[in-house]
Each structure stands twice: as C-alpha cells, then as structure tokens.
Coordinates of C-alpha atoms and ligand atoms in Angstrom, one line a residue:
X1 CA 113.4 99.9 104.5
X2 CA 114.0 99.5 100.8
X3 CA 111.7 97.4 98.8
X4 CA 113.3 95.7 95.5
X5 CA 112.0 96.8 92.0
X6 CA 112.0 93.5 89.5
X7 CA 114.6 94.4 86.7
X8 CA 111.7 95.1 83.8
X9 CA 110.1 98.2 86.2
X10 CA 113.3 99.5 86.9
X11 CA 114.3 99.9 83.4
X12 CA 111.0 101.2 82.3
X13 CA 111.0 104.0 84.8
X14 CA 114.5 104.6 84.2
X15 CA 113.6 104.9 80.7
X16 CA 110.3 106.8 81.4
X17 CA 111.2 108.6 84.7
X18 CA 107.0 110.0 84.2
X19 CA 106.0 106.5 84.9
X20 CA 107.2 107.0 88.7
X21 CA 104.6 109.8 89.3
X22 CA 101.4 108.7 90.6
X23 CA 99.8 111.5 88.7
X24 CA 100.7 110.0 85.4
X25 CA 99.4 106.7 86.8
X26 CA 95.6 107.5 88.1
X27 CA 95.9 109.8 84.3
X28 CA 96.5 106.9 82.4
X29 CA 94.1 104.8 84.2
X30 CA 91.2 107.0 83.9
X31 CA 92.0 107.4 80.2
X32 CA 92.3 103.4 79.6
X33 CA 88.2 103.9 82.1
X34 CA 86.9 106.1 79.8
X35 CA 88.1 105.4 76.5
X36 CA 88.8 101.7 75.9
X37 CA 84.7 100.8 76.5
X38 CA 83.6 104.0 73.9
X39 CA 86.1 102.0 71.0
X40 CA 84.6 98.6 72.0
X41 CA 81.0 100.3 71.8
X42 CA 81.9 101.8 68.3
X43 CA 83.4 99.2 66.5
X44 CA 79.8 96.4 68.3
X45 CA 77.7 98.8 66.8
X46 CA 79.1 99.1 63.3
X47 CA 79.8 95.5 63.0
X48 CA 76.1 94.7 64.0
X49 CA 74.6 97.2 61.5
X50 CA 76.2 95.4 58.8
X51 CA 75.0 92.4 59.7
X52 CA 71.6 93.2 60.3
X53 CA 71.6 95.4 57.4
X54 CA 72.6 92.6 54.7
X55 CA 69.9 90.0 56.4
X56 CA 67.3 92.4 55.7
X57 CA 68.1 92.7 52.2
X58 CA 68.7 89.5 51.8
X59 CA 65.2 88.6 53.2
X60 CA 63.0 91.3 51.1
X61 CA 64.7 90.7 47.8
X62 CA 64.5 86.7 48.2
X63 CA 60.4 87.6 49.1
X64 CA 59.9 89.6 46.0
X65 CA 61.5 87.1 44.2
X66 CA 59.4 83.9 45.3
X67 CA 56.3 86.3 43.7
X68 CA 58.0 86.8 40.5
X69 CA 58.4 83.0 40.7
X70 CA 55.0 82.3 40.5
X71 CA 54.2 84.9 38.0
X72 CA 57.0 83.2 35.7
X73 CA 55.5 79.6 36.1
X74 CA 51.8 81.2 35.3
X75 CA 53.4 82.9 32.3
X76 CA 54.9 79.8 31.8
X77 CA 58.7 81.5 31.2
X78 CA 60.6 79.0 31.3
X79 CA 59.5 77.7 27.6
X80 CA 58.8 81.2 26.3
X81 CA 60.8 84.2 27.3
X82 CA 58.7 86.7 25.2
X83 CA 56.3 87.9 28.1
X84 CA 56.5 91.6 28.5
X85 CA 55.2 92.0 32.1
X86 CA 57.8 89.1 33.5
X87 CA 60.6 90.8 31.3
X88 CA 59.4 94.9 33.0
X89 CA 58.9 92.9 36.1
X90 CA 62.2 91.8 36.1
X91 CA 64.2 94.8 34.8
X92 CA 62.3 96.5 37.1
X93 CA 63.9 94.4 39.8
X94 CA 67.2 94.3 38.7
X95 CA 67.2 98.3 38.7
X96 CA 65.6 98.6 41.7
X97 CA 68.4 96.9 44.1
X98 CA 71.0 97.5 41.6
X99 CA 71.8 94.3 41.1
X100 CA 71.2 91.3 38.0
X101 CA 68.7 88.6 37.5
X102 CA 69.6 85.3 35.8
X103 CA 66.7 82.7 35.3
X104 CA 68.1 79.2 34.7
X105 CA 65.6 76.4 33.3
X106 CA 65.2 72.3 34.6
X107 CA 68.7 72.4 31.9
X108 CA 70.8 74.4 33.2
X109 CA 70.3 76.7 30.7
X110 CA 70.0 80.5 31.2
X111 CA 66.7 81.4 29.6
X112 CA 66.6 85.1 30.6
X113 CA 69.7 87.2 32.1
X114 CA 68.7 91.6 32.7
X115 CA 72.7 92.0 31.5
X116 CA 71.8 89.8 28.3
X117 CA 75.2 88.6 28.1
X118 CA 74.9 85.2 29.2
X119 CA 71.9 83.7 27.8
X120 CA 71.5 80.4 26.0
X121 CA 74.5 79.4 28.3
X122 CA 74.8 76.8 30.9
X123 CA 75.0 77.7 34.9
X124 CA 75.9 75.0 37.4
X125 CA 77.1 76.1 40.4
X126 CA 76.6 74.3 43.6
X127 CA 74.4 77.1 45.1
X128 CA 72.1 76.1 41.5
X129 CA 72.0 72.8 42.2
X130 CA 71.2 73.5 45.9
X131 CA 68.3 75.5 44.8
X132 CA 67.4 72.8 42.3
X133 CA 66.7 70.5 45.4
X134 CA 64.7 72.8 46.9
X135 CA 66.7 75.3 49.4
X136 CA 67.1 79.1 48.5
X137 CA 70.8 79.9 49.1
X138 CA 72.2 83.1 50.1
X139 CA 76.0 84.4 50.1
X140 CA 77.4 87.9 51.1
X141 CA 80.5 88.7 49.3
X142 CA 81.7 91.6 51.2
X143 CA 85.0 92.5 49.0
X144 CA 82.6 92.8 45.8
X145 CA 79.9 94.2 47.3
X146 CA 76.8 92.4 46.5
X147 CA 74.5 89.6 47.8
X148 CA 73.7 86.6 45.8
X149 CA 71.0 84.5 46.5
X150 CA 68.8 81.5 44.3
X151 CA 65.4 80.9 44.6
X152 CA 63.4 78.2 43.2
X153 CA 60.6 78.4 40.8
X154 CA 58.5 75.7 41.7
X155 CA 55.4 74.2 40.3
X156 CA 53.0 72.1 43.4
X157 CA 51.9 69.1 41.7
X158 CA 48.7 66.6 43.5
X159 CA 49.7 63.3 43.4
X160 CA 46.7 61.6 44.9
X161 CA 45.7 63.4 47.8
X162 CA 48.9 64.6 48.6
X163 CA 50.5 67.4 46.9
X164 CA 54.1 67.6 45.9
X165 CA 56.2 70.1 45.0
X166 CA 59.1 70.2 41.6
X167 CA 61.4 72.6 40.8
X168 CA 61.1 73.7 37.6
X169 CA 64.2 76.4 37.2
X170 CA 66.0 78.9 39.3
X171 CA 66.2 82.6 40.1
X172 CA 69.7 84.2 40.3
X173 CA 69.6 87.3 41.8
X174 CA 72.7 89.7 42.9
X175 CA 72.3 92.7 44.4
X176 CA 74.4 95.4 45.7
X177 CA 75.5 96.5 48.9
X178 CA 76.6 99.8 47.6
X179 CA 73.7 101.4 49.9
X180 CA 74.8 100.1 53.1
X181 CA 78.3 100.2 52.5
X182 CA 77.2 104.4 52.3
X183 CA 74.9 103.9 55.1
X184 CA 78.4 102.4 57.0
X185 CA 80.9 104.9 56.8
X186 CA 78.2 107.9 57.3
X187 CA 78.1 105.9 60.5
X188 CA 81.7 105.2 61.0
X189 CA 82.7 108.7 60.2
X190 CA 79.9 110.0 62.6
X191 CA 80.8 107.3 65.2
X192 CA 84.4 108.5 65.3
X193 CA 83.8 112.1 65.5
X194 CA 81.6 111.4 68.7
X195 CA 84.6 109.1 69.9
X196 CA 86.9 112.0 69.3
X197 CA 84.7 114.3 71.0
X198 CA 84.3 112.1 74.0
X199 CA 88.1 111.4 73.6
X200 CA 88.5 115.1 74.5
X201 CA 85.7 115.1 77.3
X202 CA 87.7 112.4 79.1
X203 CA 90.6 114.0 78.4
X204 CA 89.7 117.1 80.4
X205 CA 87.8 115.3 82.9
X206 CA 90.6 113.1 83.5
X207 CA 93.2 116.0 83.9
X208 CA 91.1 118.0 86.2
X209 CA 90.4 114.9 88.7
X210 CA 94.3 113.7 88.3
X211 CA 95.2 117.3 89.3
X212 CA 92.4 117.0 92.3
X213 CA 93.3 113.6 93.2
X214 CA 97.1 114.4 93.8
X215 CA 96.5 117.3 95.7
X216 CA 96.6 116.3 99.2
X217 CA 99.6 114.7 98.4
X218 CA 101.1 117.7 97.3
X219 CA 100.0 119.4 100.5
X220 CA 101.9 116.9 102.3
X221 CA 105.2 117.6 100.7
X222 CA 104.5 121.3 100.9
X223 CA 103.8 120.2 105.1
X224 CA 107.1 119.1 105.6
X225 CA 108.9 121.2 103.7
X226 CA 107.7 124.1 105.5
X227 CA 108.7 122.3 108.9
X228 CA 112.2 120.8 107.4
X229 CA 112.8 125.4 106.2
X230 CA 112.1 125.6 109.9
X231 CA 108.9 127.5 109.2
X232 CA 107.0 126.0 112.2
X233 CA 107.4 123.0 114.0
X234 CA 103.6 122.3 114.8
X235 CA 102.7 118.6 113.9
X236 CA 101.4 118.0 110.0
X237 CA 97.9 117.8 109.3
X238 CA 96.3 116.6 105.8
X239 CA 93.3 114.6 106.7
X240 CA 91.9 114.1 102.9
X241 CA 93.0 110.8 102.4
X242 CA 93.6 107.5 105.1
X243 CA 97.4 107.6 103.0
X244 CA 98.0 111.1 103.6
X245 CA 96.9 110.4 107.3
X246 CA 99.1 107.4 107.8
X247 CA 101.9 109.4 106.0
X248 CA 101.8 112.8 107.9
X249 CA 101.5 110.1 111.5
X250 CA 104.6 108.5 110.6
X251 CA 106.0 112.0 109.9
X252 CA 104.8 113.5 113.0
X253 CA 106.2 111.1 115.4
X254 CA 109.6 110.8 113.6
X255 CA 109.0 114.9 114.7
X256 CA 108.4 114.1 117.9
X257 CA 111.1 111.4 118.4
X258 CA 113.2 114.5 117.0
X259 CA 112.2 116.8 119.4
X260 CA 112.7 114.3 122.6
X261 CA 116.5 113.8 121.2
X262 CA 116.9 117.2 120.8
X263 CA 115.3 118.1 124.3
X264 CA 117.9 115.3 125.9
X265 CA 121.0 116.3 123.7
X266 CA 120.6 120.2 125.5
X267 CA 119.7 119.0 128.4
X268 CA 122.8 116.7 128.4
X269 CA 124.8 119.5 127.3
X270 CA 123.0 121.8 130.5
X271 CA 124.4 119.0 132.7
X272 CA 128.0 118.5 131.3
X273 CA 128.4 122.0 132.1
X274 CA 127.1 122.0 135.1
X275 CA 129.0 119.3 135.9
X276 CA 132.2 120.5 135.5
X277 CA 131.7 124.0 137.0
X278 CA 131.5 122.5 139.9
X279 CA 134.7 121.3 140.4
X280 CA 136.1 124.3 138.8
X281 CA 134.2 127.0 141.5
X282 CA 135.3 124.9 144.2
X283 CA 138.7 124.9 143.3
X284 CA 138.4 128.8 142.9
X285 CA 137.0 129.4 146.0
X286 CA 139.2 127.0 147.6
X287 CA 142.3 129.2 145.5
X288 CA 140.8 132.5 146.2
X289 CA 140.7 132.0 150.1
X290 CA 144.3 130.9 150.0
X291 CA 145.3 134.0 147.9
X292 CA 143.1 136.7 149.9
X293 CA 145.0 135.6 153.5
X294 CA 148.5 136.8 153.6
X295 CA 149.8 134.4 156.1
X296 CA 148.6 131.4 155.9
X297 CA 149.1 128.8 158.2
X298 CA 151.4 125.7 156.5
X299 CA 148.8 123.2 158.1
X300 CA 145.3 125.2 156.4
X301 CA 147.5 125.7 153.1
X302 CA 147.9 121.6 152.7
X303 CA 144.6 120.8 153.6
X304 CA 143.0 123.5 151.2
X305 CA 145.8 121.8 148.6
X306 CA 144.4 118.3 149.4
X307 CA 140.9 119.9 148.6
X308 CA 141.9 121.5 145.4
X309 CA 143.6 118.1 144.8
X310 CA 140.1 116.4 145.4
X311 CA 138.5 118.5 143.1
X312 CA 140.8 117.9 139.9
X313 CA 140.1 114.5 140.9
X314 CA 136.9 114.6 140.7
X315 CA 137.0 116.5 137.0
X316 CA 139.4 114.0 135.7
X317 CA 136.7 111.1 136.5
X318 CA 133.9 113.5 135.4
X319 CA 135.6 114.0 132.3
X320 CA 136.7 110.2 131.4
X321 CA 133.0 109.1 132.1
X322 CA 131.8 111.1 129.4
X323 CA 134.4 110.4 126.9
X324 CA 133.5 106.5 127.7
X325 CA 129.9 107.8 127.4
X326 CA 130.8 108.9 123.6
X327 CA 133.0 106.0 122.7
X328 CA 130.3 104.0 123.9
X329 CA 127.7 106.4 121.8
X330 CA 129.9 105.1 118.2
X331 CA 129.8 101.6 117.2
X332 CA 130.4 98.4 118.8
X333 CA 134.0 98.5 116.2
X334 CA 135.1 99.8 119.0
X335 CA 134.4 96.4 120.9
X336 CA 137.2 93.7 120.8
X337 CA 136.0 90.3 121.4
X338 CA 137.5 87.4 123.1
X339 CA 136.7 84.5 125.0
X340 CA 136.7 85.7 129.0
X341 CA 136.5 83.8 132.1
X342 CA 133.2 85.3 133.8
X343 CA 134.2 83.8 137.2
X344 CA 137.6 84.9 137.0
X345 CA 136.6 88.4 136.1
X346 CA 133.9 89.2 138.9
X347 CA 136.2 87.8 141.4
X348 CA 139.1 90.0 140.1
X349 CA 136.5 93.0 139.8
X350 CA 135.0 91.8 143.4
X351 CA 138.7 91.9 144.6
X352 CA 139.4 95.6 144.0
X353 CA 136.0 97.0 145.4
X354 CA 136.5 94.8 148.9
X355 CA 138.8 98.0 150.8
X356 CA 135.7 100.4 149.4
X357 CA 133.5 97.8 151.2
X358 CA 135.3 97.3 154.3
X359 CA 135.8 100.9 154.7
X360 CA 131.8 101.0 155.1
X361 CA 131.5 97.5 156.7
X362 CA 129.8 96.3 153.7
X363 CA 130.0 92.1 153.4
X364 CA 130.2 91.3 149.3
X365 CA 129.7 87.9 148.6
X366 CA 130.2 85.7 145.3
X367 CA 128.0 82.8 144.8
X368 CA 129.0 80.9 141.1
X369 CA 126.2 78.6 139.9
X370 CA 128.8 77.2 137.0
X371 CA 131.7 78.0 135.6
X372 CA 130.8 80.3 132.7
X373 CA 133.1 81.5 129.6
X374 CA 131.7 83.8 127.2
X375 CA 132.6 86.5 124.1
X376 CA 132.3 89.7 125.4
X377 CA 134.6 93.1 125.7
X378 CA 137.1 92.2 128.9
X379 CA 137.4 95.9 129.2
X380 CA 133.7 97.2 129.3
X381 CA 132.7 94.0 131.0
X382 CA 134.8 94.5 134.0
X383 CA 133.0 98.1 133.7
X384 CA 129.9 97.3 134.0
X385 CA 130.8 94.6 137.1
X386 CA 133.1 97.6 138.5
X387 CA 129.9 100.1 138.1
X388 CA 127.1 97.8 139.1
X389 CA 128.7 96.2 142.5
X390 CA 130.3 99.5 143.0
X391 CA 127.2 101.1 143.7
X392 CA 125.5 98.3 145.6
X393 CA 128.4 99.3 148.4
X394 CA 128.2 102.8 147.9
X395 CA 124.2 103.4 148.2
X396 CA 124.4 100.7 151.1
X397 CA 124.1 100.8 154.8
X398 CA 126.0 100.7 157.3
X399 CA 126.8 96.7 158.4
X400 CA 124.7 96.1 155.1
X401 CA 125.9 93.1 152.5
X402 CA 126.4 92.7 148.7
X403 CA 125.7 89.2 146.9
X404 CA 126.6 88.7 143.1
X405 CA 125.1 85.7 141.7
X406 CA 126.4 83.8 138.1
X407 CA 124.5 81.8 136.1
X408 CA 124.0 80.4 132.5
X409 CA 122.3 78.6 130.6
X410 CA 122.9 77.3 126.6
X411 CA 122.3 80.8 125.4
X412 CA 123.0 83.5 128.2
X413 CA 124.8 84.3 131.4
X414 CA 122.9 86.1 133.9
X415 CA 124.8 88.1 136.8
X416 CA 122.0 89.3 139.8
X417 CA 123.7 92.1 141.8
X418 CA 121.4 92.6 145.1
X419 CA 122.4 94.7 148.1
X420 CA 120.8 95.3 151.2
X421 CA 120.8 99.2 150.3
X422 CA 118.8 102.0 151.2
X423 CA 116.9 100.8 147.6
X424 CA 115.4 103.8 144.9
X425 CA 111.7 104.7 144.4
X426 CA 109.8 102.8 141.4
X427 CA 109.4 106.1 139.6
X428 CA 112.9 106.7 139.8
X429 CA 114.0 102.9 138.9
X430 CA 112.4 104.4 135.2
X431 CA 115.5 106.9 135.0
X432 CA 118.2 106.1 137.5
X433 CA 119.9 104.7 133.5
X434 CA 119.7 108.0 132.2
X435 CA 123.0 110.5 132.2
X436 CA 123.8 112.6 134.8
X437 CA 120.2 111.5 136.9
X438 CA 120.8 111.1 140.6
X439 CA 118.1 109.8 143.1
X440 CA 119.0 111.5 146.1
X441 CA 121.9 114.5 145.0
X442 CA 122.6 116.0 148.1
X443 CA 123.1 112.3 149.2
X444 CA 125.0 111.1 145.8
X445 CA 127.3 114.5 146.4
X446 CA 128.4 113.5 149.4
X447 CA 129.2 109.7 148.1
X448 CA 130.8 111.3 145.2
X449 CA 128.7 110.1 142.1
X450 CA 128.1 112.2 138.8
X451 CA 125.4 110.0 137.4
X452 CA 127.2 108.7 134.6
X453 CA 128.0 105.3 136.0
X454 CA 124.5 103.1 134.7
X455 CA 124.2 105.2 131.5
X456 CA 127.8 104.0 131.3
X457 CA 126.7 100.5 132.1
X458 CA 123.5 100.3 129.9
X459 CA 125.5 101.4 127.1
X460 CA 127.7 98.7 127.3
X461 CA 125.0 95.6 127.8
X462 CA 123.7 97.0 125.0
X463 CA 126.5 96.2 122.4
X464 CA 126.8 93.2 124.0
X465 CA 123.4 92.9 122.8
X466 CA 122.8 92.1 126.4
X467 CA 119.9 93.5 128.5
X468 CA 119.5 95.2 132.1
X469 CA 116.8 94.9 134.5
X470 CA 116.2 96.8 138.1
X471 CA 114.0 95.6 141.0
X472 CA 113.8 97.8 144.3
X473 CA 111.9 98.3 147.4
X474 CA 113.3 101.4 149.1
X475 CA 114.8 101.1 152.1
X476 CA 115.5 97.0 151.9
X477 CA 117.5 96.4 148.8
X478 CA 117.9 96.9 145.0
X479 CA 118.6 93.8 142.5
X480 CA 120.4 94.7 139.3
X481 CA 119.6 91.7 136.6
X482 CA 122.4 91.5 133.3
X483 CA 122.0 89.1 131.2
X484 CA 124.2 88.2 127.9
X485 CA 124.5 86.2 125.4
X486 CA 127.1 83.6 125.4
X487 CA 128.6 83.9 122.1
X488 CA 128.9 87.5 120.5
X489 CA 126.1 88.6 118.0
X490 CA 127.3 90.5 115.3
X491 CA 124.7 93.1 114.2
X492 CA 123.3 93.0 110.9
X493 CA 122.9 96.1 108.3
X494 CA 120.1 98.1 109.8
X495 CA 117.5 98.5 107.0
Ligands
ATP1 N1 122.4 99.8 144.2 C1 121.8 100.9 144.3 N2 121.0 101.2 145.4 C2 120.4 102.4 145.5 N3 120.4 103.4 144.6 C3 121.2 103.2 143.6 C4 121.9 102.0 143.3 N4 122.6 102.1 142.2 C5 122.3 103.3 141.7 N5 121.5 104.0 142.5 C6 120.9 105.3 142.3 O1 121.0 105.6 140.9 C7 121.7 106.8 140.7 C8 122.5 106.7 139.4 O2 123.6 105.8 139.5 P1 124.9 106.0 138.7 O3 125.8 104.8 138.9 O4 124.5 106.2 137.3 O5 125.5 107.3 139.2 P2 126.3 107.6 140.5 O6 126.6 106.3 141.2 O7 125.6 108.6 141.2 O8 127.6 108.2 139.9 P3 128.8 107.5 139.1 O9 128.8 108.2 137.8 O10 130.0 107.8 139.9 O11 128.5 106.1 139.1 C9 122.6 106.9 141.9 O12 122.9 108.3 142.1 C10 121.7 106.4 143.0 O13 120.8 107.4 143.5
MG2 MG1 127.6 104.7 140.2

C-alpha cells in the first residue's frame, strides 16, 4: 500500500531529504519544547521591568514634587523667585533624577526654569492646561529617554464651610530614564547569556534523547537485516516501543508466510520427482526383465510393451498436469474470455466421461435449473467440469450414481457435483485441493490419479474469480459446490 504525499511535502523533503528522518523530526520538536517558552519568558520579563520601572519613577518624583509645591506656595514663588531654599530645593531635584524643572505661573509664564534658558517665556501645552484644571499628567517618551510629568501648585481656599481648592501655577518636571535604560540591557545582556546557555543545555539534552529515542528503531532495521544476510531466521524481537512491536509482528509473519511457501515449494519439488520416478523405474524394470531373458516369449514381450506403453502414458499426463499447474500459477492473461453456453458445455463434458462411467456402472445425471450463459475460459472451464465429474466416477462405487446440478441467479452460476462415492474424511476435505495430496494412495494408484486434478481445478475457479466448496460424509457421498460469476471480473492493480 502506498499512501499519497500532498505536492508541498513532497517537494520539501525532496529539497530537504533530512526532513524524512524521524530523528531530525522528534530533534526539532524538542528544540521548538525547550527553547520557544525560554524566548517568550525573556522578552515578558524585560518588557515588564520597563514598565514597572518608569511607574515607579514616575510616582516618587511626582510625590516629591507635590511637597516642593507647597513649600513654593508658603514661600509664595510664584510672585517672587528670589527664595534660596525653593531655588537649592529645586536644583537639588533637578540633579538628583537628572532631569529639569520648569515652574509656570496662573500666566503662562515660566517664572523659574533649573536650565535658565526659558524663563520669562510662555508654556501652553495641553498637558499645562490639563494640570491647570487640576490633573497631574504624565508621559514616557521612550526614544528620548525621559519622563515628563505636571503637577499643580495649588492653594485650598474656605469658602464658607466648604473648602475649595485653585491652581495657582504648574510644576514641569522631566526626568531621565538613562538609569533604567542601564538597568535594561544589564538585564537583557544577562537574560540572553542564560538563554544561550540553556540554548546549549537543550541542545545536548535534546540530541542525547533523539539518539535514545530512535534506537529501537534502529534495532529493528539491524533485526531484519541480519535475517534478510541469512544470519538467523529466528522471529524479530524489539519490545521497546508498541511501533517497534507492531512493526517486527508484521515482519515476523511475512517470515513465517515465507517459510510455509518455502516449505510447500520443496516439498512440491520432493513430489514432482517422485512423481515421475515412478513411471520411469517401472518402465526399467519392466525393460530390464525383457533384456535379462534371452528368449522371450512374443506373447510376454507385448504385454510387458503394453505396460511400458502404460507407463509413458502415465508421464505424459503427469507431466501436462503440471505444466497446466504453472500456466495456471501466471496470470489470468493467459485467460481468453468469451461468452459460453454452460448447458451446452457440461453436457458435451458429461458426454465424453459416460464410457468411463459405464465401464464402472456409474449412472451420471444432468439436472439444468435454467439455461445459463456466462464469460468464462471454454478451455479451463471444461477442465474443471472434466476434473470434478471425473472424479465423482472414479472415487465411486460400484452401481453408484453422479448428479450435476446448474443454477444461476443475477450474479453467479452455481454447478453442485454430488456422487454417491466412497466420500473423504473431514480432515482430509482441508487438503484433498492441495498438489500432489491423495486420500487413499494405494487406492488412488490403482485408479490412476497423481493428485494434481483439484489443485488444477481450484486454480482455475480462482481466475475466474469463482469459488469452490466440498461437503462429505465418508462412505455415502461427496458434493463439490462451484460457483462463478456471470460476467468476467477483471482484477484491479494489487496495491
Ligand atoms: N468425488 C470424490 N470422492 C471421494 N474422494 C475424492 C473425490 N474427489 C477427489 N477425491 C480425493 O481427493 C484426492 C485428490 O483428487 P485429485 O483430483 O486432485 O487427484 P486424483 O484424482 O487422485 O488425480 P488426478 O490428478 O488424476 O485428478 C483424490 O486422490 C481422492 O482421494
Ligand atoms: Mg482427479
């Protein structure tokens, strides 16, 4: 059986001729395992620290700043930019997280700025004007580097017994991410060394268990091999795996089908010979005795001729059985199909056995349910009819009778060939199809068979893709059942 490959996997293991080894498959799986999930780790981690990292800032700057607020509205900075402490405080700031400090007054105006390069200028920017309602912004420009954020100085006014809040200016603060950014590729590099490392790890691991993996496998191949080098022919074993089981099964009963064909082809070759010895030391002896008497008598010199006759007659048939047998053994080229006349040929067939019959007083009857006409071989037909009705008068008794019954129906025709015989043993009916095998062989010696007749037959029902069934009771009658089909079934490809 051959399973198709879609046109894509063919190409890619024609064009990658590892991809077909299941080695390099389980490798690459394990690799894919072990590696994929370590990168997806990696690149979570880093991209979370960032995150996290910038938050935090973001959060302890913009709380330092909301106290610097209230110390600029106590100093009251807005209007007077001149106080030492705020101005240290805020340098201080600005040094400390690396970053500037802009304060922008209830105008817009920038009142204090730690670069003093834009002061006495006007900032509006929409996070300003956020911040001027109320909200504290906060944006992370990651290309630059820094984080800016606004925070509102605000004054709480009491408006009855409420209290109310106004903002007054704004803080805007940047501040670098230089730190982190550092903090980030110590990681990264760290991170990747460790993913190289583990790379490695998984590497080996994934080698060694490849190479474990496949070995049974390999011990399979190296099985058969040493059994195809003729090494031993014990069955396989690898029991490591259910696959390798099922594999070395299948293997070991193709063996054994092997060894029965191999057992029947010498034994068939034991019984050819045998078969035709026979003949052959007859006629010697039969030769011998003539040559060994110097005067023989004219009457004992025909009747050994007619026995030496006998026996080359009894070769030729020996020998044309078998080469049927192996014409048979081809292919069903050999058949040639044409429409036959079933009645016409069992009565013809019928009508050359009836002086056999007579001679034993055997009564052969024809009973024809319908006329039936069907694509078969004329030749082998009329074989297996000759064969079959041949040896329901042959292994018959004396006074005994042989009825052939036709039928059909849409698909087959059946042909029942009973006989009120001396019948064969059940274990027997299992083999009577095989070559050469004789029930009783003193008995089929003296009836003259060789054995060959049903393997013959069987043979032939077969590549008429017919079938052939036996029914006996020993010493009342044997029934032999064919049954074909009507038209001719060409066989298909074996896959
Ligand atoms: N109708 C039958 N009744 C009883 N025994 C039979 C019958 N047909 C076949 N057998 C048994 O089966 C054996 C095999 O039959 P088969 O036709 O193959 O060989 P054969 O008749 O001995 O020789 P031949 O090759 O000449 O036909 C016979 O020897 C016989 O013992
Ligand atoms: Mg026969």
């Amino acid at each position: 059986m051959h399973f198709e490959k879609n046109d894509l996997s063919r190409k890619l293991m024609r064009a990658f001729p590892a991809l077909r080894s299941l080695k390099v498959y389980i490798f690459c799986l394990m690799l894919v395992i072990g590696i994929v999930p370590s990168i997806i780790m990696r690149l979570g981690i880093l991209e979370n620290y960032e995150e996290r990292a910038v938050s935090l800032r973001a959060s302890e700057v913009t709380t330092q700043y909301k106290i610097i607020a209230n110390h600029l509205l106590n100093y009251n900075y807005l209007q007077d930019t001149t106080s030492e402490v705020i101005n240290a405080e805020l340098e201080q700031m600005s040094n400390l997280y690396d970053g500037r400090v802009l304060i922008i007054n209830g105008n817009f105006r920038i009142v204090k700025d730690t670069y003093a390069m834009s002061e006495g200028k006007t900032m509006i920017s929409e996070e300003v004007i956020k911040c001027f309602k109320g909200e504290s912004t906060t944006r992370h420009d990651r290309n630059n580097g820094y984080i800016e954020m606004t925070i509102p100085i605000v004054e709480q006014v009491e408006a009855g017994i409420q209290e109310d809040a106004r903002v007054l200016g704004v803080i805007l603060a940047s501040v670098s991410t230089d730190s982190i950014v550092t903090t980030m590729s110590i990681l990264n590099r760290k991170a990747l060394i460790l993913s190289v490392v583990m790379g490695i790890v998984i590497l080996g691991i994934v080698l060694f268990f490849s190479h474990i993996l496949i070995k049974p496998f390999n011990r399979v191949t190296q099985a058969i091999s040493e059994v195809k080098d003729g090494y031993t022919d014990k069955a396989v074993s690898v029991p490591d795996y259910v696959e390798t089981e099922h594999i070395v099964d299948a293997f070991n009963q193709l063996l054994g089908r092997m060894r029965v064909i191999n057992d029947s082809r010498q034994e068939f070759v034991a019984n050819v010979s045998h078969e035709l010895k026979t003949p052959m030391t007859s006629i010697k002896v039969l030769a011998d005795s003539l040559n060994q008497q110097p005067d023989v008598p004219v009457e004992l010199y025909r009747e050994f001729m007619q026995d030496i006759t006998e026996e080359i007659e009894r070769e030729n048939n020996i020998i044309n059985d078998l080469l049927a047998l192996v014409k048979m053994d081809k292919t069903e080229a050999e058949l040639s199909v044409s429409a036959v006349d079933i009645n016409n040929l069992l009565e013809t067939t019928m009508k050359r056995l009836r002086p056999i019959a007579r001679k034993r007083d055997v009564e052969v009857v024809f009973e024809s349910m319908r006329p039936v006409t069907a694509e078969v071989d004329e030749v082998k037909m009329s074989q297996i009819f000759t064969n079959l009705v041949e040896n329901a008068i042959k292994y018959n008794k004396e006074h005994g009778w042989v009825k052939v019954v036709l039928d059909a129906d849409h698909q087959f025709f059946t042909v029942d060939i009973s006989d009120s015989g001396i019948g064969i043993k059940e274990e027997d009916c299992d083999h009577i199809f095989e070559r050469f095998y004789r029930v009783d062989k003193s008995h089929s010696r003296e009836i003259g068979g060789t054995g060959l007749g049903l393997a013959i037959t069987r043979s032939a029902v077969l590549l008429h893709r017919g079938s052939i069934k036996v029914s006996s009771v020993e010493g009342e009658g044997t029934c032999f059942t064919v049954k074909i089909p009507l038209s001719y079934i060409k066989s298909g490809g074996n896959s």
